[in-house]
Short mmCIF file of C-alpha atoms in Angstrom, two decimals:
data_model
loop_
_atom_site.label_atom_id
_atom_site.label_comp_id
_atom_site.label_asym_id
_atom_site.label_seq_id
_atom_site.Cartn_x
_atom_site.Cartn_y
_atom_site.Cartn_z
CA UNK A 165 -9.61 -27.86 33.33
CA UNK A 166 -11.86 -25.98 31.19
CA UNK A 167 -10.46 -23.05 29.77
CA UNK A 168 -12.47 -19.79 29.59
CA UNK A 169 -12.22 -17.70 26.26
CA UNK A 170 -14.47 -14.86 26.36
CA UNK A 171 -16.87 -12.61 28.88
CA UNK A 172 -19.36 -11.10 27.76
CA UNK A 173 -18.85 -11.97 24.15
CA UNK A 174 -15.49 -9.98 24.72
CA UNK A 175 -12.30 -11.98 24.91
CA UNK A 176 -11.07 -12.97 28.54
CA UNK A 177 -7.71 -10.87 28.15
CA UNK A 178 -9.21 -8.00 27.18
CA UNK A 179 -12.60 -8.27 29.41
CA UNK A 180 -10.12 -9.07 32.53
CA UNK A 181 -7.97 -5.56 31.10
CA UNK A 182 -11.06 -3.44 31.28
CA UNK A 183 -12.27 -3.69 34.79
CA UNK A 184 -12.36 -0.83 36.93
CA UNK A 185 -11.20 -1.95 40.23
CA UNK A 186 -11.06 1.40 42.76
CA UNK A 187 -11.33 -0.32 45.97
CA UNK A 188 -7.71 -1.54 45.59
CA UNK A 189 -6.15 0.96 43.50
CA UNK A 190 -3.99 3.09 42.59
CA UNK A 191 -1.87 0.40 41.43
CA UNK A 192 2.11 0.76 41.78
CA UNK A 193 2.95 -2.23 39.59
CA UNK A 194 0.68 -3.93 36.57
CA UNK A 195 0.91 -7.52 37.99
CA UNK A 196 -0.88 -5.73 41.00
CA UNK A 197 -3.52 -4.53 38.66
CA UNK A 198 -4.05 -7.36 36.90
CA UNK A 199 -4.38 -9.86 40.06
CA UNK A 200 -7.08 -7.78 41.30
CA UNK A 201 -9.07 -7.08 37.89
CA UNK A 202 -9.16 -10.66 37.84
CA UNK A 203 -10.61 -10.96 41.54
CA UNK A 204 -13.19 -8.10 40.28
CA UNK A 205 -14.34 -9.64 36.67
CA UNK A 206 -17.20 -11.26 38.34
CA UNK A 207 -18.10 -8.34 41.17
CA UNK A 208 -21.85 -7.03 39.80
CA UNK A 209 -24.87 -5.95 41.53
CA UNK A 210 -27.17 -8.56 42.60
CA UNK A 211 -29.27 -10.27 39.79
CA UNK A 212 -26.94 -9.00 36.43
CA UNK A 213 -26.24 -11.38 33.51
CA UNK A 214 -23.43 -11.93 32.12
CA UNK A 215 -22.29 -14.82 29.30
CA UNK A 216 -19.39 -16.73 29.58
CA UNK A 217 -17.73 -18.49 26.82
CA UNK A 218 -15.25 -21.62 27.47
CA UNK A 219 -13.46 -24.57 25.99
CA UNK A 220 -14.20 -27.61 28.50
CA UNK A 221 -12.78 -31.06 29.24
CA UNK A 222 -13.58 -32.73 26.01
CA UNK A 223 -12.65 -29.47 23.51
CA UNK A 224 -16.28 -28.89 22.87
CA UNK A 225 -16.76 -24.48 23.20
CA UNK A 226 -19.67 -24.05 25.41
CA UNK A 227 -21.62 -20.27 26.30
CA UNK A 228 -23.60 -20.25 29.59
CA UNK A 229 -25.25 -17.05 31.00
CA UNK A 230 -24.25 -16.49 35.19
CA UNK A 231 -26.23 -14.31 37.13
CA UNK A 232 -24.34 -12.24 39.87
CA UNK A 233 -25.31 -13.69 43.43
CA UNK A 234 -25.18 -12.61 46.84
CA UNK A 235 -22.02 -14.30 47.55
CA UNK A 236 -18.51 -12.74 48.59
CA UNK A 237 -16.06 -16.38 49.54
CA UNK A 238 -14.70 -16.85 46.17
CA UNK A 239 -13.63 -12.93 46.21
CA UNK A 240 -12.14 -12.88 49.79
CA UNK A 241 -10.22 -16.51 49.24
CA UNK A 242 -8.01 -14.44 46.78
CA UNK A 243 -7.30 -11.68 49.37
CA UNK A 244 -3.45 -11.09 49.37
CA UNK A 245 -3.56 -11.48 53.02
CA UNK A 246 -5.82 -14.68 53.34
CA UNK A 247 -3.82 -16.62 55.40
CA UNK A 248 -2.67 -13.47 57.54
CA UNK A 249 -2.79 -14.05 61.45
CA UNK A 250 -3.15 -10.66 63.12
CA UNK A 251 -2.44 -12.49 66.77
CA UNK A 252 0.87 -13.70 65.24
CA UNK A 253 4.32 -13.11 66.82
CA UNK A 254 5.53 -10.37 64.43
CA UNK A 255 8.27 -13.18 63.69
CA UNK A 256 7.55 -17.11 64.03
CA UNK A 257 9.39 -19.89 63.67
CA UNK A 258 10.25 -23.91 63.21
CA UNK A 259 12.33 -26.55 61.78
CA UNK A 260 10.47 -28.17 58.60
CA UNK A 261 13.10 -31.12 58.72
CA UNK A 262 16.04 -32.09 60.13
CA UNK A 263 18.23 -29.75 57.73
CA UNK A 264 15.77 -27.42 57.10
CA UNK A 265 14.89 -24.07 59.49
CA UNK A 266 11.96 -21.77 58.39
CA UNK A 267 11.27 -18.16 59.43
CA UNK A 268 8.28 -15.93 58.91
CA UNK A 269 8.67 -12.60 59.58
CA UNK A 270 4.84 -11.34 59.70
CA UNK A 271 5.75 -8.14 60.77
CA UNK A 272 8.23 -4.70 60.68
CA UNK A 273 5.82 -2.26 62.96
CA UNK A 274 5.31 -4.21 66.16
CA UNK A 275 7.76 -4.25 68.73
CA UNK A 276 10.71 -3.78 67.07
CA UNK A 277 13.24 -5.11 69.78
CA UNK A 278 10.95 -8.52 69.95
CA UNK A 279 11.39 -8.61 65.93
CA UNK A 280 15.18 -8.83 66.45
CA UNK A 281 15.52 -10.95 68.96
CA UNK A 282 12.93 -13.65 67.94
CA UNK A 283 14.72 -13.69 64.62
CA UNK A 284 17.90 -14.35 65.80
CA UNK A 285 16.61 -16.57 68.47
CA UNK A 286 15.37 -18.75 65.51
CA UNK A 287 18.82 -18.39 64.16
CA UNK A 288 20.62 -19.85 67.27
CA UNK A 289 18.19 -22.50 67.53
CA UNK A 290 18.97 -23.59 63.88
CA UNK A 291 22.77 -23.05 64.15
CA UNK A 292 22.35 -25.23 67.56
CA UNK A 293 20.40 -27.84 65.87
CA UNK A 294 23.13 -28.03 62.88
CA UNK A 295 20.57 -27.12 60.23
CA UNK A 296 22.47 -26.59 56.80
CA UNK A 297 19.33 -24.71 55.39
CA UNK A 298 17.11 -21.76 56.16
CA UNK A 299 13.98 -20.73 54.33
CA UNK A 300 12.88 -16.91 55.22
CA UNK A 301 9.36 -15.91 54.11
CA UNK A 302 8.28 -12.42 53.84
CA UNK A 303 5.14 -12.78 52.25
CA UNK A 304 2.49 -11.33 53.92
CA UNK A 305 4.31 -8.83 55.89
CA UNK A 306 2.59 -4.92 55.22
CA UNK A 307 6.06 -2.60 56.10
CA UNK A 308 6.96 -0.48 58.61
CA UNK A 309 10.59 0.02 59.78
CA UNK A 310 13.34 -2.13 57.88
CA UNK A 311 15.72 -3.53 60.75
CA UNK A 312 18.33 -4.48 58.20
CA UNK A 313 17.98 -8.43 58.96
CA UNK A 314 20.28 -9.77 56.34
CA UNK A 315 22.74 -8.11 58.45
CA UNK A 316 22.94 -11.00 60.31
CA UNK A 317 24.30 -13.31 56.98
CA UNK A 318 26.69 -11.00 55.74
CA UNK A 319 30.55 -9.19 56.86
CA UNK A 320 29.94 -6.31 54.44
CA UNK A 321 27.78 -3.31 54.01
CA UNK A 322 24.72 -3.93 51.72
CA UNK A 323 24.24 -0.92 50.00
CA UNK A 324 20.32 0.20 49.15
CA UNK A 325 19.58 3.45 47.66
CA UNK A 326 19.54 7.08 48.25
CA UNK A 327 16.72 8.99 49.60
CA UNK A 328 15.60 12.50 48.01
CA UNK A 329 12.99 14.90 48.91
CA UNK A 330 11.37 17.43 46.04
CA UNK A 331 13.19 20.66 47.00
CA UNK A 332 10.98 24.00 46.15
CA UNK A 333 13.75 26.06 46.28
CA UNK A 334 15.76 23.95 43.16
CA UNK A 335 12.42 22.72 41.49
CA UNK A 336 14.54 18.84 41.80
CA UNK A 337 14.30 16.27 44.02
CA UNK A 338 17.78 16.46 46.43
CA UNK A 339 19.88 13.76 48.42
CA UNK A 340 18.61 13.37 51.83
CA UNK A 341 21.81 12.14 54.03
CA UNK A 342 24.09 9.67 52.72
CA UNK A 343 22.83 6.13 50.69
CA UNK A 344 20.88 3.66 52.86
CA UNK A 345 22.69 0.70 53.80
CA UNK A 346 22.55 -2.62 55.14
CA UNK A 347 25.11 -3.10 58.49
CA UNK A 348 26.53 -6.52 59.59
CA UNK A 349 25.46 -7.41 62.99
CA UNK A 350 28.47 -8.71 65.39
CA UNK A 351 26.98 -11.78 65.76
CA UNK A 352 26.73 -13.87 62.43
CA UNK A 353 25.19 -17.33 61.31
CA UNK A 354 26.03 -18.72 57.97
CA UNK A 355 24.16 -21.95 56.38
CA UNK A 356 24.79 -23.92 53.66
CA UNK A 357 21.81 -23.15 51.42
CA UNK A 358 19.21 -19.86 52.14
CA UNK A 359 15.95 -19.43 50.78
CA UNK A 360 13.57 -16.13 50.59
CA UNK A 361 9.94 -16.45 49.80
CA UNK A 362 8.46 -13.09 47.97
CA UNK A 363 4.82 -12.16 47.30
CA UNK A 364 2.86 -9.21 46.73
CA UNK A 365 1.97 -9.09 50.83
CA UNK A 366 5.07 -7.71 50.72
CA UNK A 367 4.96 -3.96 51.01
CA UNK A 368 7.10 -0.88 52.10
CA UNK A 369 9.83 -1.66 54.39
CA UNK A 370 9.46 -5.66 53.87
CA UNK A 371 10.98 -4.69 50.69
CA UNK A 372 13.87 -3.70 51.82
CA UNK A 373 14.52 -6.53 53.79
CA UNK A 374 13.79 -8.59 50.87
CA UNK A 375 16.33 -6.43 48.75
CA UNK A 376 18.44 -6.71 51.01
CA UNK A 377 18.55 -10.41 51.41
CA UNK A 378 17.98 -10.75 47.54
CA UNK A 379 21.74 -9.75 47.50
CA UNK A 380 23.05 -12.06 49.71
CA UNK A 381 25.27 -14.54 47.51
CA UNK A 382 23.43 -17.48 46.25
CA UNK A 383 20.72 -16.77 48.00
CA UNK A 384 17.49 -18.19 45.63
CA UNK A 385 14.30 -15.92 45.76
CA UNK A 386 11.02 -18.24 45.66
CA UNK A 387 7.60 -16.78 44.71
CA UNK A 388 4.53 -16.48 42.15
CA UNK A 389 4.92 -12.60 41.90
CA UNK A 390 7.37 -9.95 42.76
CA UNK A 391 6.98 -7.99 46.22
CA UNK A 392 4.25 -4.92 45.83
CA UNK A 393 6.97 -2.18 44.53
CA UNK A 394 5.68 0.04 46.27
CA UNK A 395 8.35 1.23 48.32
CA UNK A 396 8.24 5.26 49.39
CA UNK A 397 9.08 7.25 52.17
CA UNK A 398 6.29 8.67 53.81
CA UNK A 399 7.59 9.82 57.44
CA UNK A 400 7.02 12.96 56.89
CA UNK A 401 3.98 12.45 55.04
CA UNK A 402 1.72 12.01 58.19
CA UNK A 403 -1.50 14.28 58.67
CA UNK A 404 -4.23 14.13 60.89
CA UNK A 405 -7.91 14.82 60.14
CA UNK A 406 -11.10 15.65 61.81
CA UNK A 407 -13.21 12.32 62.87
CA UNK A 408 -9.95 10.59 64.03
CA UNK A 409 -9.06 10.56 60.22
CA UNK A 410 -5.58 10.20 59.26
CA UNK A 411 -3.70 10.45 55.19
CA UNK A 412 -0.53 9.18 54.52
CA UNK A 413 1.15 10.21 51.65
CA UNK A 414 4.79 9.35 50.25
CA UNK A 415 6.77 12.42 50.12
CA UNK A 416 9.87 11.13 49.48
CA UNK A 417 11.77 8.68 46.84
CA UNK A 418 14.75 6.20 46.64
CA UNK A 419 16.89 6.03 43.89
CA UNK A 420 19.99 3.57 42.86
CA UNK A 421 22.96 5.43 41.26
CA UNK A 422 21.85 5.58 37.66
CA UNK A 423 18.71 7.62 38.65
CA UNK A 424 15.82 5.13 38.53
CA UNK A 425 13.52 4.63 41.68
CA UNK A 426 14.22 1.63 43.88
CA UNK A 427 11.99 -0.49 44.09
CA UNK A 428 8.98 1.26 43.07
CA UNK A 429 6.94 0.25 40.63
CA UNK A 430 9.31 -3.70 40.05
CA UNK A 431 9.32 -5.07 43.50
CA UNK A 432 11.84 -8.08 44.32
CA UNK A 433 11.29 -10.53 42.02
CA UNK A 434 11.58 -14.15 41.84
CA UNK A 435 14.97 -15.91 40.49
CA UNK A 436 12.51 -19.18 40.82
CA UNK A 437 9.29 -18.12 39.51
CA UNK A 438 6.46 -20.52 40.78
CA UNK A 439 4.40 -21.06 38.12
CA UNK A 440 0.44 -20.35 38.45
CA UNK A 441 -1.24 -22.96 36.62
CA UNK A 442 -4.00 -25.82 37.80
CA UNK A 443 -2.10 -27.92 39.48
CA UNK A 444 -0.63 -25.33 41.22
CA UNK A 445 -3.84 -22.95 42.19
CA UNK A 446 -5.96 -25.91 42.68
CA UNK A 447 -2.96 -27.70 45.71
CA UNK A 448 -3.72 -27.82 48.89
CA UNK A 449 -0.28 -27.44 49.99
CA UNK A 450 2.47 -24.40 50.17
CA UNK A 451 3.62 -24.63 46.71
CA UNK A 452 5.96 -21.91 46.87
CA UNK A 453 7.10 -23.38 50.46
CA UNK A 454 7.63 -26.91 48.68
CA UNK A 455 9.23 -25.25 45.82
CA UNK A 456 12.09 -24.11 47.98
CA UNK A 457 12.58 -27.38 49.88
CA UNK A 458 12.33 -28.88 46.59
CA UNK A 459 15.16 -26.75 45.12
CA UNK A 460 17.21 -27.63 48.14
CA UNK A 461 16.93 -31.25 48.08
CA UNK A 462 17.65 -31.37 44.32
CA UNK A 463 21.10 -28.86 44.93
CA UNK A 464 21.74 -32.07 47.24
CA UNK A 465 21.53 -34.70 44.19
CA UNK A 466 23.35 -32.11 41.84
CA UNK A 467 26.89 -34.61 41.00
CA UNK A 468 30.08 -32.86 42.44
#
């Protein structure tokens, strides 16, 4: 409960503002920033000083000088990708209760047939099981190939954006085919209530599929932060160095009809923003998880 006020005899906001954190950046979006100059604050060589100013329990401002240890678990328990199983099913699945189905779709570069049908092999299972909610959760899921899954909710197109390429010859970028859309699948599955959980391990082509399900109707997006925004097109962006080496770089943009770049730079953001406070950082539990079910079960009390 105590609160911290100043580093370094500078204040917290603006000591947290000035560190230089390369190993993560560039940096697409400032919540991205931010989150990681707070994980890098207290990153020094071995044996500096530093003060540190707070307010404790009983109100009383207290300074105390750290020394920088040999110690990495506090920085690594913050990693975006913490809980991130890399022997995972690209897509797994359960049902929480007995109204309530959950997906995770962990990844969009594995094998893209065994995405699809897991997913809507969860989807059967729920519709079987007369589930009246589903909870989808895209949060720590790094891109790849967007497979257009809200297809499976919805009997119209959901349109995305249009992709351009910088054009040498007209010094502008220049439509690329015709705008990006979602397509329904044949086979459909509607429930009653649907949830999406959003993070910032949500990158690339997980933000389309979080677009696209963000405009399903009355669908509620759950999360703490937006997805990454850091949505480009980089297939032909692909070179190959010496050593095994490889760069990728994005060589080509979205944009919605009034000009500005989708995605990029926003992300998906919450329409029920988790908030990060004590109670909250400090659970032991899924709190954006519970937050769904929790919206759910109080849509149930809501009087008719």
């Amino acid at each position: 409960g105590d609160q911290v006020t100043y580093f370094n005899g500078q204040p917290i906001d603006q000591a947290i503002g000035a560190v230089n954190c390369p190993f993560d950046g560039p940096f697409s979006t400032e919540f991205a920033r931010r989150y990681q100059q707070a994980r890098y604050l207290l990153r020094a060589p071995e044996g500096t000083p530093a003060t540190l100013t707070f307010i404790n329990a009983a109100y009383q401002e207290q300074t105390q000088t750290l020394t920088a240890a040999r110690e990495s678990a506090s920085f690594f328990v913050t990693s975006l990708y913490i809980n991130y199983d890399s022997t995972a099913l690209p897509v797994e699945s359960q049902i929480l209760t007995e109204d309530i189905g959950y997906i995770r779709v962990n990844s969009n570069y594995d094998d893209l047939n065994l995405v699809l049908r897991l997913f809507e092999r969860a989807l059967q299972t729920f519709k079987d099981n007369q589930l009246s909610a589903v909870i989808i959760d895209l949060r720590l899921n790094s891109g790849g190939s967007p497979l257009g899954l809200a297809g499976y909710f919805t009997i119209n197109p959901i349109p995305l954006a249009q992709l351009e390429y910088y054009s040498e010859k007209t010094g502008r970028f220049e439509p690329e085919g015709t705008t990006a859309q979602v397509y329904p699948f044949q086979n459909q599955y509607r429930f009653e209530k649907m949830a999406l959980l959003v993070d910032q391990g949500c990158f690339s082509a997980c933000e389309i599929e979080a677009y696209a399900f963000s405009q399903l109707p009355d669908i509620l997006v759950v999360g703490q932060y937006p997805t990454a925004g850091v949505e480009a097109e980089v297939a032909r962006g692909q070179f190959h160095l010496p050593e095994t080496m490889t760069l990728q770089v994005p060589t080509g943009r979205y944009t919605l009809p009034d000009g500005s770049l989708f995605l990029e730079g926003s992300g998906v953001a919450p329409t029920l923003r988790v908030p990060i406070d004590r109670q909250n950082v400090l659970s032991d539990e899924d709190v954006v998880l519970q937050a769904a079910i929790q919206a759910f079960n109080l849509n149930d009390s809501t009087p008719q």
